[in-house]
Coordinates of C-alpha atoms in Angstrom, one line a residue:
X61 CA 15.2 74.8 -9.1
X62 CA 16.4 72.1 -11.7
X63 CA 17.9 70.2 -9.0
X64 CA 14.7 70.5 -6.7
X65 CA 12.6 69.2 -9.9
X66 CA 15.2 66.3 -10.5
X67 CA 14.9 65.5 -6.8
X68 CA 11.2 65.5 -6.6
X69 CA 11.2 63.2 -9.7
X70 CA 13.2 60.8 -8.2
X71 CA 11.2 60.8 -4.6
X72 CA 8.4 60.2 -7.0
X73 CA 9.7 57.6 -8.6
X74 CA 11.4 56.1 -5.5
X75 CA 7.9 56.4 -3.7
X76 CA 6.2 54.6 -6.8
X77 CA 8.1 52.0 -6.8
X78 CA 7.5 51.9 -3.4
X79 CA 3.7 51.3 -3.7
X80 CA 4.2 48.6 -6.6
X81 CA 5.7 46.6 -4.9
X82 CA 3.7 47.0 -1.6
X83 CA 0.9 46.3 -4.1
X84 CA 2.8 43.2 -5.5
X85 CA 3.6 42.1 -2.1
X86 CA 1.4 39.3 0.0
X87 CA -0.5 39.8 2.6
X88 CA -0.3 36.4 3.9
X89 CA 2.3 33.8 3.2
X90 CA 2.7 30.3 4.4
X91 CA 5.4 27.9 4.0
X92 CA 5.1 24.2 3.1
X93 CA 7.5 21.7 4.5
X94 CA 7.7 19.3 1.5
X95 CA 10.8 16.3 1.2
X96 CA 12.2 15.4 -2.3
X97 CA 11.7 17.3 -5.4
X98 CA 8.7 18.3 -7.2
X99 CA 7.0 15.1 -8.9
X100 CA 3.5 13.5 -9.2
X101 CA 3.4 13.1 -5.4
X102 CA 3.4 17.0 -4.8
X103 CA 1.5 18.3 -7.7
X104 CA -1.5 19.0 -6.0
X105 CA 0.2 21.6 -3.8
X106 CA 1.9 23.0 -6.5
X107 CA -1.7 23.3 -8.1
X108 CA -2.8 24.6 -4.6
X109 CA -0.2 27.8 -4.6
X110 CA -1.6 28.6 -8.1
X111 CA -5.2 28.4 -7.2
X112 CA -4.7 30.3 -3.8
X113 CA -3.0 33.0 -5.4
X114 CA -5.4 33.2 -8.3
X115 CA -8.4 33.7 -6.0
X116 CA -6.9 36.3 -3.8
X117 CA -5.2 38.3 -6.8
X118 CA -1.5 37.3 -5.1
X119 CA -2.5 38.0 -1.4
X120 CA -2.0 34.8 -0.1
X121 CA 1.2 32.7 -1.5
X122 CA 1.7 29.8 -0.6
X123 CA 5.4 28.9 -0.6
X124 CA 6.7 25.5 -1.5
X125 CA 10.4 24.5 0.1
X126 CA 11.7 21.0 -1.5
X127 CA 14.6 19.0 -0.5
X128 CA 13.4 19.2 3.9
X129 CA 14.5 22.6 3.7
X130 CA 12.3 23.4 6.4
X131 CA 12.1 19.9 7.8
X132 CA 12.9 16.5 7.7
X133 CA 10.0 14.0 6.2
X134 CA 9.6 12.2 9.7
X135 CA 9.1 15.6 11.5
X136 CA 6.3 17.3 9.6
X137 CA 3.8 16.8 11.9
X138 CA 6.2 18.1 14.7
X139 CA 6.7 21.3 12.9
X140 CA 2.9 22.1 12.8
X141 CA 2.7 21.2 15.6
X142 CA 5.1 23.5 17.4
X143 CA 4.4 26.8 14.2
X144 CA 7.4 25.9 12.3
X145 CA 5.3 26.0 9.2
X146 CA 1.8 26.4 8.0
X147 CA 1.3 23.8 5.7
X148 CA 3.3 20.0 5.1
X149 CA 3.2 16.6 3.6
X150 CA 3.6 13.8 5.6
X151 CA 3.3 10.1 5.5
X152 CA 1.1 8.2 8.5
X153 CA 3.5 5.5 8.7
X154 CA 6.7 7.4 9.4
X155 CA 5.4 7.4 13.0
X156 CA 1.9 5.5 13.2
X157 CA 1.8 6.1 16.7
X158 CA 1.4 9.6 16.5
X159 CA -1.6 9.8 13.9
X160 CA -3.1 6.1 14.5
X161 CA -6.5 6.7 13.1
X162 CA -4.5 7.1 9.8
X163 CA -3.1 3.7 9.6
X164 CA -6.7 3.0 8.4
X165 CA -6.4 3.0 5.1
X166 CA -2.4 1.4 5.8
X167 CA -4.1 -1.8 6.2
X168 CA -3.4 -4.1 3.5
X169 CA -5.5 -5.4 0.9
X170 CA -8.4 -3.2 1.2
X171 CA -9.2 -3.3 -2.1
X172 CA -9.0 0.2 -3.5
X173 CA -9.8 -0.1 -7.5
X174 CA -8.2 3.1 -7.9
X175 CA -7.1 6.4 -7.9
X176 CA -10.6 8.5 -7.9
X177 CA -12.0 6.1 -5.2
X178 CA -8.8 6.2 -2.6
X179 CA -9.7 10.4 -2.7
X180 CA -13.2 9.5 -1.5
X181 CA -11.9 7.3 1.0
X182 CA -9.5 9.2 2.1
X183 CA -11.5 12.8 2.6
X184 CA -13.9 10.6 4.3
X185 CA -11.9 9.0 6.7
X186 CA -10.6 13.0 7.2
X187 CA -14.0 13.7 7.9
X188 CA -14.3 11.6 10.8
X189 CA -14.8 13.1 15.0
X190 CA -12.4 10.4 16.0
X191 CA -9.0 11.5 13.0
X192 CA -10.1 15.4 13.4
X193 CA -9.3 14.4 17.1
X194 CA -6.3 12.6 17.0
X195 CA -4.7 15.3 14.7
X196 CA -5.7 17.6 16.4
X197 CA -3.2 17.0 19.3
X198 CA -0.7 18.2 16.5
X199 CA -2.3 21.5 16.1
X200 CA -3.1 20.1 12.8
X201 CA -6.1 20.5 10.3
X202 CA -6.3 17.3 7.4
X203 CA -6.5 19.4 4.5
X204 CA -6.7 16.9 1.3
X205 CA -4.8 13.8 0.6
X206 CA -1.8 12.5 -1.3
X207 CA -3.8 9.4 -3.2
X208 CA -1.2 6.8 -4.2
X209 CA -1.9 3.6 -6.3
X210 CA -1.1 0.1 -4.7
X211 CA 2.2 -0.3 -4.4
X212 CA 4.6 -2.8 -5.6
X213 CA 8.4 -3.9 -5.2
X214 CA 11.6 -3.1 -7.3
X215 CA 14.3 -5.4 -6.2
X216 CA 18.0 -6.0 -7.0
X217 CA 19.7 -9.1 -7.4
X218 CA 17.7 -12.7 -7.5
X219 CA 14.0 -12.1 -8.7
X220 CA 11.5 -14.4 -6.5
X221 CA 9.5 -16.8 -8.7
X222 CA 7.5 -17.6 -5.8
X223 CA 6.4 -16.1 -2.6
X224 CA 8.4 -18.2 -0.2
X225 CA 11.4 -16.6 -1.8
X226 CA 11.0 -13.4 -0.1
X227 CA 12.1 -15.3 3.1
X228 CA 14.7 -13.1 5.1
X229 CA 14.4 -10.7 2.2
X230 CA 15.1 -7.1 3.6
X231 CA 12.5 -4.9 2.0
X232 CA 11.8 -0.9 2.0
X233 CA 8.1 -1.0 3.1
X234 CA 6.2 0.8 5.2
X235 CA 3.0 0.4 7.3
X236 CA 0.3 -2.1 6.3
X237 CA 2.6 -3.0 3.2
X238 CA 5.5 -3.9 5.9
X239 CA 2.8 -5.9 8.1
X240 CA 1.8 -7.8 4.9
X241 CA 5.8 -8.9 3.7
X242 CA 6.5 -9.8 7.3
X243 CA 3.6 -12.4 6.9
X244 CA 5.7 -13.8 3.8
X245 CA 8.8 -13.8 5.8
X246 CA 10.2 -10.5 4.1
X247 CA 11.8 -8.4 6.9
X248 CA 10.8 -4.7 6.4
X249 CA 12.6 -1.7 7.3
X250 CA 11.7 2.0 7.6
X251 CA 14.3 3.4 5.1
X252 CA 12.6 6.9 4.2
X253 CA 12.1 7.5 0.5
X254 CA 15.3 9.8 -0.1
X255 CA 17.4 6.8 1.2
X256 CA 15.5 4.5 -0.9
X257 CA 18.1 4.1 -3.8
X258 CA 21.4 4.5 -1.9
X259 CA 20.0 1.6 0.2
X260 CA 19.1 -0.8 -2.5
X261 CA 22.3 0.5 -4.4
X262 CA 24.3 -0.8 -1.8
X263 CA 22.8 -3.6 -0.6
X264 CA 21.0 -2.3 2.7
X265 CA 17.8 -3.6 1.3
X266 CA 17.1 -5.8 -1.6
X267 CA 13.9 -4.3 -2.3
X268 CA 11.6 -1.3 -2.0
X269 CA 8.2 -1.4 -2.1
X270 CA 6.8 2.5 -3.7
X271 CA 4.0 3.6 -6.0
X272 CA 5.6 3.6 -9.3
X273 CA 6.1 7.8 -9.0
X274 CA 8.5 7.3 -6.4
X275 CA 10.3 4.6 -7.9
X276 CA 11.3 7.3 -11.2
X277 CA 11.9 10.1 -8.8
X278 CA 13.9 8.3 -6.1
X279 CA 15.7 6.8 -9.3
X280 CA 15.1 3.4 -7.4
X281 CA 14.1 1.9 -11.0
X282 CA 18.0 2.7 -12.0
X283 CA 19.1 0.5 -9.1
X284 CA 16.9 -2.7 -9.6
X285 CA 16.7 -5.2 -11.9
X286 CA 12.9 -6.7 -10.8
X287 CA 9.6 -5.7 -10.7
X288 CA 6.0 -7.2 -9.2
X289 CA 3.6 -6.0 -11.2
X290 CA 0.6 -7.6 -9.7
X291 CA 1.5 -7.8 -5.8
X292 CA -0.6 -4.7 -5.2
X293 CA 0.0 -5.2 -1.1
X294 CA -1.4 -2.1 -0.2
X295 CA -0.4 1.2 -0.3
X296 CA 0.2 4.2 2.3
X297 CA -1.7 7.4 3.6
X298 CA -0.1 10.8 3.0
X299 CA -2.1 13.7 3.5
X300 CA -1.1 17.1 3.7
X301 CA -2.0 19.3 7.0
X302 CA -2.0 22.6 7.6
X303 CA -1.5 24.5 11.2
X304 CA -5.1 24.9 13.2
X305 CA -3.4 28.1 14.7
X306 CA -2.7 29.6 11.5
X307 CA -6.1 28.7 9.6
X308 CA -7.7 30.1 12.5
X309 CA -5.7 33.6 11.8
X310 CA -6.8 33.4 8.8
X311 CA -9.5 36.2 7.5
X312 CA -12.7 34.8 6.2
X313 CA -11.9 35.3 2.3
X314 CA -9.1 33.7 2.6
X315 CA -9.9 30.5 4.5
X316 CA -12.6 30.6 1.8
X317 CA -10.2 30.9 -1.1
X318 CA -7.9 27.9 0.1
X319 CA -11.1 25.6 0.5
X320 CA -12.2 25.7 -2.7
X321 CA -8.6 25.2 -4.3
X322 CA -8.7 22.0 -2.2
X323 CA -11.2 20.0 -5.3
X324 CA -8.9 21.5 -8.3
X325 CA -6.1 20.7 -6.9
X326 CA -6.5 17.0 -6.5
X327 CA -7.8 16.9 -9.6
X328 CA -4.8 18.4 -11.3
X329 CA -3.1 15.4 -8.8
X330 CA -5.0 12.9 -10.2
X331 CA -4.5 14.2 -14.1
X332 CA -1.3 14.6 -13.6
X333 CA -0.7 10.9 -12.2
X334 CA -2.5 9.1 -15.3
X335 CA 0.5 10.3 -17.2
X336 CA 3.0 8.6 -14.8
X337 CA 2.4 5.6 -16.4
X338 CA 3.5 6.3 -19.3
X339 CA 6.8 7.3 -18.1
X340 CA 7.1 4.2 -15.7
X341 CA 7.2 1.1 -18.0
X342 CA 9.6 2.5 -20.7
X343 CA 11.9 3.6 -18.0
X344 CA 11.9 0.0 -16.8
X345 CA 12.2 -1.3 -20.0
X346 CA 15.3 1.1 -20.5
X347 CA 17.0 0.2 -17.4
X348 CA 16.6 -4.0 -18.2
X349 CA 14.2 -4.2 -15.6
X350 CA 12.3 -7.6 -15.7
X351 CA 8.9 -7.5 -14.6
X352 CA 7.6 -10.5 -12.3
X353 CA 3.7 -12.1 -11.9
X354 CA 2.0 -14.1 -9.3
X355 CA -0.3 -17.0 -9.7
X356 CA -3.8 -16.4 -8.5
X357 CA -3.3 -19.0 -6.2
X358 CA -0.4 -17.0 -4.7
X359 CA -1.9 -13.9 -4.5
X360 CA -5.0 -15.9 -2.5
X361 CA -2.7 -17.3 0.1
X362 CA -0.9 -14.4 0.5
X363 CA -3.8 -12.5 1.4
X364 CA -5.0 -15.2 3.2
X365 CA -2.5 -14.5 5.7
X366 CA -1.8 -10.9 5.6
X367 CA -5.1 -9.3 4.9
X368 CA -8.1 -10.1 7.6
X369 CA -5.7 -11.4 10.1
X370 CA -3.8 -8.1 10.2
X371 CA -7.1 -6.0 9.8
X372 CA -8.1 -8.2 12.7
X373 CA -5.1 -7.3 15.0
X374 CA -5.1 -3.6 14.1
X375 CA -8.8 -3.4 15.5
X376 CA -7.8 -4.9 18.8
X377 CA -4.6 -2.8 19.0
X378 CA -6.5 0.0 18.2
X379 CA -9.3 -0.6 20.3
X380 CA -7.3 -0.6 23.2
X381 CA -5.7 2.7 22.9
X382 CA -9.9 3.7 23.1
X383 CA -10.0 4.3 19.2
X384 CA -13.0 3.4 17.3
X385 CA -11.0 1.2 15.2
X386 CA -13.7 -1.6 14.2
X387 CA -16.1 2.2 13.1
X388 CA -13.2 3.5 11.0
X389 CA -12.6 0.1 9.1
X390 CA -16.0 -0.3 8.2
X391 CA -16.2 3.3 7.3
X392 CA -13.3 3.1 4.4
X393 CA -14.8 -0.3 3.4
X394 CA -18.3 0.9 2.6
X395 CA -16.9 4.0 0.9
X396 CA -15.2 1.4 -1.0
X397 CA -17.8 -0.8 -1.7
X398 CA -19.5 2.8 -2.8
X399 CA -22.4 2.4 0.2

């Protein structure tokens, strides 16, 4: 009889545990395909995860995976697409062909004043028939955006005084930004941000043109010796998708939950980014980095030639692929201009 009581007392305890943890245990869990490490750039899906789980009391988790443990960068897209994942962070101009109503806000020289306004461009370009569409081909659903500042270039080696010294000048610099150097003679390359400071530690490149988050945590600011702080070329769309499949699977209260952690997380983004700042110029400071200016006059010529002209040709290209590329440009511009 005493063993029969010791045995039930175990079963009982065995079977309790049993139903805490089936209490403590999701219903639904997604994976996110993120590259790097946690930083600025991926705090609002860190904020997501928390918000998501708040709202469902732990039955939906959103899992995070750093480092391309579940992809590389440049294949993101290709994992939604196929159901490698649920969720990722890309960037448009690791393959502009494959998201071209994206390289919209790529163009340089837009003007974006800052951070708050680039979210309202950005959800509105989202927002659009035409990018719901083109996505879409990639089983994927534009969920909120990465919003970066204007970026600007860290170089090694001889600073340029002037912009006819970035002539031949092998730069890290993507999309629009890459269009505008090329227009200074700067030959750009697609080194992805993990390579970044390998490449300019070596010699690969002599510059790399990032938002000032992804020059502390690619440690790219402890392989230069230069900075522009007033080129502001432009800077580059990242948003992050989820799977159309899997939000479809999803059950009402919980499609509901991760919508409305969509405006607190970029908020917590944006917060969090103010605060970069003041980590970025006493990190340059430490690691003798000399910070370099333009004349006005320089800035004007350079966008002289690399902003309308290339807004210009990306119409036309775009155009002709039956995009409605001249619609989408004047779509971020008035949400600019605050119309």
């Amino acid at each position: 009889m005493k063993n029969l009581k010791v045995a039930t007392a175990v079963l009982a305890a065995t079977m309790g545990s049993a139903f805490v943890g089936e209490a403590l245990a999701a219903d639904v869990t997604w994976n996110v395909s993120l590259w790097g490490k946690r930083r600025a750039f991926t705090e609002h899906v860190e904020k997501l995860a928390e918000e998501v789980a708040a709202r469902t009391n732990g039955k939906f988790e959103i899992k995070l995976h750093y480092g391309g443990a579940l992809s590389k960068s440049r294949e993101n897209l290709d994992g939604i697409s196929i159901g490698a994942f649920e969720m990722a962070q890309f960037c448009a101009s690791y393959h502009a062909d494959k998201n071209p109503t994206l390289t919209t806000t790529d163009l340089p020289f837009l003007g974006v004043p800052d951070l708050e306004t680039q979210v309202k461009v950005d959800f509105a370009l989202y927002n659009h028939p035409a990018v719901q569409k083109d996505l879409g081909r990639w089983n994927a659903k534009l969920l909120m955006p990465s919003p970066m500042p204007q970026y600007n270039l860290l170089g090694k080696g001889d600073a340029p005084a002037k912009l006819a010294d970035f002539e031949g000048m092998r730069v890290r610099a993507l999309g629009g930004v890459g269009n505008a150097m090329k227009t200074i003679g700067a030959v750009p390359t697609t080194v992805t941000a993990s390579e970044a400071y390998q490449a300019i530690d070596s010699g690969t490149v002599q510059a790399v043109a990032f938002a000032p988050h992804a020059h502390l945590s690619f440690k790219t600011v402890e392989a230069g010796s230069w900075w522009t702080n007033n080129l502001n070329p432009g800077t580059v769309s990242c948003p992050v998708v989820v799977s159309t499949d899997a939000y479809d699977m999803l059950a009402p209260e919980f499609q509901k939950a991760l919508d409305e952690s969509v405006a607190p997380a970029v908020q917590h983004y944006l917060d969090t980014y103010a605060k970069v700042y003041d980590k970025f110029y006493p990190a340059l400071e430490a690691n003798g980095v000399k910070q370099i200016s333009f004349t006005e006059e320089e800035l004007e010529a350079f966008k002289a030639v690399a902003g309308k002209p290339i807004w210009d040709k990306w119409v036309e290209d775009m155009s002709a692929k039956g995009l409605p590329a001249a619609e989408l440009l004047t779509l971020v511009q008035n949400t600019i201009a605050g119309k």
